Amino acid sequence: MKKLLTGASSLAVATCCVVPAFAQDAGAQAGAQQQGGIPTIVVTATKRSEDAQDIPVAVQAIGTEELENLGIDEFTDYLVQLPNVTAGGGGPGQSTIYIRGVASTTPNLTTAGVAGLAPNVALYLDEQPLSQPGRNLDVYAIDLERIEVLPGPQGTLFGASSQAGTIRLITNKPRLGETSGFVNASLSTTKGGEESYKLEGGINLPLGDIAALRVVGYYDDRGGYIDNVAGTQTLRDSARFRPGTAVRENGTVVGPNRAGFQSDATNLGGIDSANTTFIAADNSALVEDDFNDTSYKGFRASLRAELTPDWTVTLGYAKQWVDSEGVFFEDPDLGEYNVQRYERDEIDDDFDNINWTVEGRIGALEVLYTGAYTKRDTAQRIDYTDYLFIGQYLPYYLCDSTVSYPVYNASYGGVAGVPFGTCQAPNLYVASVTDTKVLTQELRFNTPADKRIRLTAGGFYSDLQLDERNDFNYPNNVNANVFGSGGGFSPNFPFMTGYTSDDGPFAAETIFRNDVRRTDKQWGLFGELSFDIVPDVLTAKFGARYYDVEVDLEGSANSSFCNSFQPDANAFGTDISDQYNADGQFTFRGTCNTARHITYTEGQSIADIQAIDPALSLSQATAIFNALAAPDKASTSGYIFKGSLSYTPTEDLLFYLTYSEGFRPGLLNRPGGRVNAAGTFTVPFEVETDEVTNYEFGWKTNLAGNQLQFNGNAFYVDIKRLQTTIFDPTITNLFFSANAADARVYGIEGDLVWAPYSVPGLTVTSAFSILDTKITNVLIPTGDVTEGSDLAFAPSFQGNIRARYEWDLSDTLEAHIMPQVTHSAGSRSDILDNSAIDIDSWTMVSLTAGVSTGTWKAELFADNLFDTHAILSANGVFDVARQTPARPRTIGIRLGYDF
């Protein structure tokens, strides 16, 4: 709370600091700026078209002209413009959005789709939700009417993924009776990096009197700025040989529970002797400057027809290809913008989207039916070498067994317990293929807006299927002599009890394969009722939503553990289809001895299970007992509510109180039922829904004869059972999720616009966010989370300010200049202490200046003008710091032609 009060005491300064609601018609805005005064802003945050100043909802928006002025094209461009929005992860299509500091963690492994938490911020393209587990769809921001940001729970109208807020990308629609278009191009250069260039265009064509077609296309090539520098790496740095007294890069002590299996003096004596050889991975063949190139290309077409004065149909199709190489993070130990990667990193991320909307009236009732089908395909290759810093079992697959299991060394001419032999080079990579299909549909009704009682109500349905296959490849395993294998492992095959995308065998370098299908199905009924207690003065609003969500997993997570000395036995790993079929049976596979792969039956006690197989440990028997009661699906249903009271004493003042609830559905864990060594924690089969309750007081003001606008809100958010993703090899070698903690957030947000009549052409805009977050109750007994610590990606202050001044050079030529300052306080990357990386505060400055006529425009721009090394995100999930910097200083020119 102290941080919140300190920030609030500086409100006079804070209100001069960033992005309010700007969504207005471009032409109207230009004229309004020349003459002073603030234009009316129309948004659809309540699923009705309304003046943003008239609705008791916090909303920020960036309109068409502002999107162009700010050069916004993709996710990271608008992220820095929104002071209450942050992100974890890094790289195209690999970020997770957070609002108001409601965040826990972002997995380092960018292929965690099936294991990913459901988003808690909904991403919409027009009327369709695009949120997907694990990673966001990176939609290119071309030809948008506006971007709307709705902070706080929006679940009554926008559903499960809007627990912390909603971001809506609203496209320009076809315009009847109008032939128009645009062409834009830009060229820029980045300090220490490569050139970037972009070409985009669009056309609007009338089709007779009742229809129109709008088509836009784009190609954006973004040069790299991260260098892959020369280096070597050996398995000597493996977590298996790391003592408990070692200190991680983030300053935390490893501790005795996570000390390396071979970190005692005897083992380390043999490891560091002349009898043990560590072959180094060498990335000299991959060394490259500016290796994180990215290209966006695609098109969008929409057809709109006015069938009658009351009924309109809109059809749309969008196609996008994103191709990216390298990584967008750095290793702080190697200096700014430097990293060492030992395998190629690349991603191809493509999607097709078909959408349809029917709008009309039945009597006085407004009716809207909308639907969409999205198909997304990604093929990704990720250097996984950093896993060695936390993966204790990795040496088993790359070292001679005389190194990793020296207890047997007397049989191989050595001394029992003293390692000797060779460890191969630890260059590792993951090959990932995903196929995502999403169908969404919504039907809603609005009663007349001019009535004292108004209702918005409807129903929603969504069906998502995500198929993901991740091959964890250790190329040099074929050279390791494991228990006399002579090199390599026997061919591995998948479990065949359920879903599989490939019957095998796996490639020789593939040691693990996760081949999983995830399905998320949900439906809901929603409504919001407004009642004018005193017309035009006092209004009450009540909202509710019934939701029903099911998440299912099938497939397998396969291991090659036993394949070094025998044919594939489908041992270890996780047979997900067996675990989550709720048939009351479970086959134990946690041993290389296939005679002990026994099927157990529900109703058997732990004692019964141990009696059947006395060789089972207590933790193994407990895991079997737990698996017999595993659910078929992660299912949740219930109600969330919203209520608000708004007071409008004059047409220029609005005050409101809001109570709102939000939820995020749970999911199934692939390694559900695993027990830690101490027996104090069991990985849950089903992660529970986490919930937020939001209490908010807000205000909207229009002052000084429409020259000054100041909107803001103060809020308190109570978070229950916050979900997080954990990687703890002492429990399991798979990512798993759990309800880690309860937490709370205090905050103040505000935005300001000043457009004085005395200085025609000048508009100053700013906004700010002040947060005080705290974990109030730890639910997970693994020692990873500390009560009283901050939530992730929750800076105590964020803000920016910009001033745009336009003036006439002649009757046909107009000039403009726009400086901007953006600031963020520091934060942390995770609520898990072992993985948390401190993110430093930063301030960036940008500047644009140009000229325009009625049709042509030319502009020079400088982003990150003073070349600030600003860290936008970070992670330490593999016990080493990896941080994502903003693009260095970029200077360029933009040209545009409208017709």
mmCIF file of N, CA and C in Angstrom, residues 791-831:
data_model
loop_
_atom_site.group_PDB
_atom_site.id
_atom_site.type_symbol
_atom_site.label_atom_id
_atom_site.label_comp_id
_atom_site.label_asym_id
_atom_site.label_seq_id
_atom_site.Cartn_x
_atom_site.Cartn_y
_atom_site.Cartn_z
ATOM 1 N N LEU A 791 3.444 -9.612 -7.300
ATOM 2 C CA LEU A 791 3.055 -10.411 -8.450
ATOM 3 C C LEU A 791 4.013 -10.136 -9.606
ATOM 4 N N ALA A 792 3.929 -10.968 -10.632
ATOM 5 C CA ALA A 792 4.835 -10.834 -11.777
ATOM 6 C C ALA A 792 4.364 -9.739 -12.724
ATOM 7 N N PHE A 793 5.320 -9.131 -13.426
ATOM 8 C CA PHE A 793 5.034 -8.149 -14.476
ATOM 9 C C PHE A 793 4.047 -7.082 -13.994
ATOM 10 N N ALA A 794 4.299 -6.559 -12.801
ATOM 11 C CA ALA A 794 3.405 -5.577 -12.189
ATOM 12 C C ALA A 794 4.214 -4.362 -11.729
ATOM 13 N N PRO A 795 4.688 -3.506 -12.637
ATOM 14 C CA PRO A 795 5.448 -2.316 -12.232
ATOM 15 C C PRO A 795 4.613 -1.421 -11.323
ATOM 16 N N SER A 796 5.259 -0.829 -10.335
ATOM 17 C CA SER A 796 4.532 0.048 -9.425
ATOM 18 C C SER A 796 4.038 1.300 -10.127
ATOM 19 N N PHE A 797 4.698 1.704 -11.204
ATOM 20 C CA PHE A 797 4.256 2.859 -11.979
ATOM 21 C C PHE A 797 4.594 2.643 -13.452
ATOM 22 N N GLN A 798 3.634 2.988 -14.305
ATOM 23 C CA GLN A 798 3.864 3.062 -15.743
ATOM 24 C C GLN A 798 3.156 4.297 -16.261
ATOM 25 N N GLY A 799 3.750 4.958 -17.217
ATOM 26 C CA GLY A 799 3.083 6.123 -17.768
ATOM 27 C C GLY A 799 3.787 6.627 -19.004
ATOM 28 N N ASN A 800 3.077 7.492 -19.733
ATOM 29 C CA ASN A 800 3.728 8.174 -20.845
ATOM 30 C C ASN A 800 3.006 9.467 -21.146
ATOM 31 N N ILE A 801 3.635 10.314 -21.891
ATOM 32 C CA ILE A 801 3.047 11.586 -22.315
ATOM 33 C C ILE A 801 3.527 11.879 -23.727
ATOM 34 N N ARG A 802 2.648 12.437 -24.530
ATOM 35 C CA ARG A 802 3.054 12.894 -25.848
ATOM 36 C C ARG A 802 2.273 14.154 -26.190
ATOM 37 N N ALA A 803 2.880 14.945 -27.025
ATOM 38 C CA ALA A 803 2.244 16.175 -27.492
ATOM 39 C C ALA A 803 2.355 16.219 -29.005
ATOM 40 N N ARG A 804 1.240 16.407 -29.664
ATOM 41 C CA ARG A 804 1.238 16.514 -31.133
ATOM 42 C C ARG A 804 0.808 17.933 -31.499
ATOM 43 N N TYR A 805 1.632 18.576 -32.321
ATOM 44 C CA TYR A 805 1.308 19.927 -32.776
ATOM 45 C C TYR A 805 1.269 19.929 -34.296
ATOM 46 N N GLU A 806 0.156 20.435 -34.822
ATOM 47 C CA GLU A 806 -0.041 20.515 -36.266
ATOM 48 C C GLU A 806 -0.242 21.975 -36.656
ATOM 49 N N TRP A 807 0.341 22.371 -37.777
ATOM 50 C CA TRP A 807 0.164 23.740 -38.256
ATOM 51 C C TRP A 807 0.234 23.753 -39.784
ATOM 52 N N ASP A 808 -0.354 24.791 -40.352
ATOM 53 C CA ASP A 808 -0.418 24.917 -41.804
ATOM 54 C C ASP A 808 0.831 25.602 -42.337
ATOM 55 N N LEU A 809 1.454 24.957 -43.306
ATOM 56 C CA LEU A 809 2.552 25.585 -44.033
ATOM 57 C C LEU A 809 2.036 26.374 -45.230
ATOM 58 N N SER A 810 0.911 25.941 -45.761
ATOM 59 C CA SER A 810 0.247 26.634 -46.865
ATOM 60 C C SER A 810 -1.207 26.195 -46.876
ATOM 61 N N ASP A 811 -1.945 26.624 -47.893
ATOM 62 C CA ASP A 811 -3.350 26.217 -47.985
ATOM 63 C C ASP A 811 -3.496 24.723 -48.212
ATOM 64 N N THR A 812 -2.455 24.073 -48.726
ATOM 65 C CA THR A 812 -2.562 22.647 -49.064
ATOM 66 C C THR A 812 -1.572 21.763 -48.327
ATOM 67 N N LEU A 813 -0.702 22.364 -47.520
ATOM 68 C CA LEU A 813 0.344 21.575 -46.872
ATOM 69 C C LEU A 813 0.316 21.808 -45.366
ATOM 70 N N GLU A 814 0.261 20.731 -44.631
ATOM 71 C CA GLU A 814 0.220 20.782 -43.173
ATOM 72 C C GLU A 814 1.444 20.067 -42.610
ATOM 73 N N ALA A 815 2.000 20.608 -41.528
ATOM 74 C CA ALA A 815 3.160 20.004 -40.864
ATOM 75 C C ALA A 815 2.772 19.555 -39.459
ATOM 76 N N HIS A 816 3.563 18.636 -38.932
ATOM 77 C CA HIS A 816 3.314 18.186 -37.555
ATOM 78 C C HIS A 816 4.622 17.730 -36.921
ATOM 79 N N ILE A 817 4.613 17.742 -35.585
ATOM 80 C CA ILE A 817 5.714 17.195 -34.807
ATOM 81 C C ILE A 817 5.126 16.560 -33.563
ATOM 82 N N MET A 818 5.694 15.428 -33.125
ATOM 83 C CA MET A 818 5.135 14.721 -31.969
ATOM 84 C C MET A 818 6.245 14.032 -31.186
ATOM 85 N N PRO A 819 6.662 14.602 -30.055
ATOM 86 C CA PRO A 819 7.556 13.890 -29.135
ATOM 87 C C PRO A 819 6.737 13.056 -28.150
ATOM 88 N N GLN A 820 7.343 11.994 -27.653
ATOM 89 C CA GLN A 820 6.673 11.130 -26.675
ATOM 90 C C GLN A 820 7.700 10.573 -25.690
ATOM 91 N N VAL A 821 7.297 10.484 -24.425
ATOM 92 C CA VAL A 821 8.113 9.874 -23.382
ATOM 93 C C VAL A 821 7.305 8.758 -22.738
ATOM 94 N N THR A 822 7.912 7.592 -22.582
ATOM 95 C CA THR A 822 7.272 6.434 -21.959
ATOM 96 C C THR A 822 8.163 5.933 -20.834
ATOM 97 N N HIS A 823 7.557 5.605 -19.701
ATOM 98 C CA HIS A 823 8.337 5.163 -18.539
ATOM 99 C C HIS A 823 7.659 3.968 -17.882
ATOM 100 N N SER A 824 8.491 3.065 -17.373
ATOM 101 C CA SER A 824 8.008 1.941 -16.570
ATOM 102 C C SER A 824 8.948 1.741 -15.396
ATOM 103 N N ALA A 825 8.359 1.580 -14.214
ATOM 104 C CA ALA A 825 9.157 1.210 -13.047
ATOM 105 C C ALA A 825 9.581 -0.249 -13.170
ATOM 106 N N GLY A 826 10.403 -0.694 -12.251
ATOM 107 C CA GLY A 826 10.869 -2.073 -12.277
ATOM 108 C C GLY A 826 9.800 -3.060 -11.853
ATOM 109 N N SER A 827 10.044 -4.330 -12.136
ATOM 110 C CA SER A 827 9.114 -5.395 -11.752
ATOM 111 C C SER A 827 9.899 -6.689 -11.663
ATOM 112 N N ARG A 828 9.195 -7.797 -11.451
ATOM 113 C CA ARG A 828 9.829 -9.115 -11.436
ATOM 114 C C ARG A 828 9.109 -10.015 -12.423
ATOM 115 N N SER A 829 9.781 -11.068 -12.872
ATOM 116 C CA SER A 829 9.257 -11.865 -13.975
ATOM 117 C C SER A 829 8.437 -13.066 -13.529
ATOM 118 N N ASP A 830 8.346 -13.321 -12.231
ATOM 119 C CA ASP A 830 7.720 -14.569 -11.788
ATOM 120 C C ASP A 830 7.347 -14.438 -10.323
ATOM 121 N N ILE A 831 6.305 -15.164 -9.911
ATOM 122 C CA ILE A 831 6.029 -15.238 -8.475
ATOM 123 C C ILE A 831 6.830 -16.361 -7.830
#
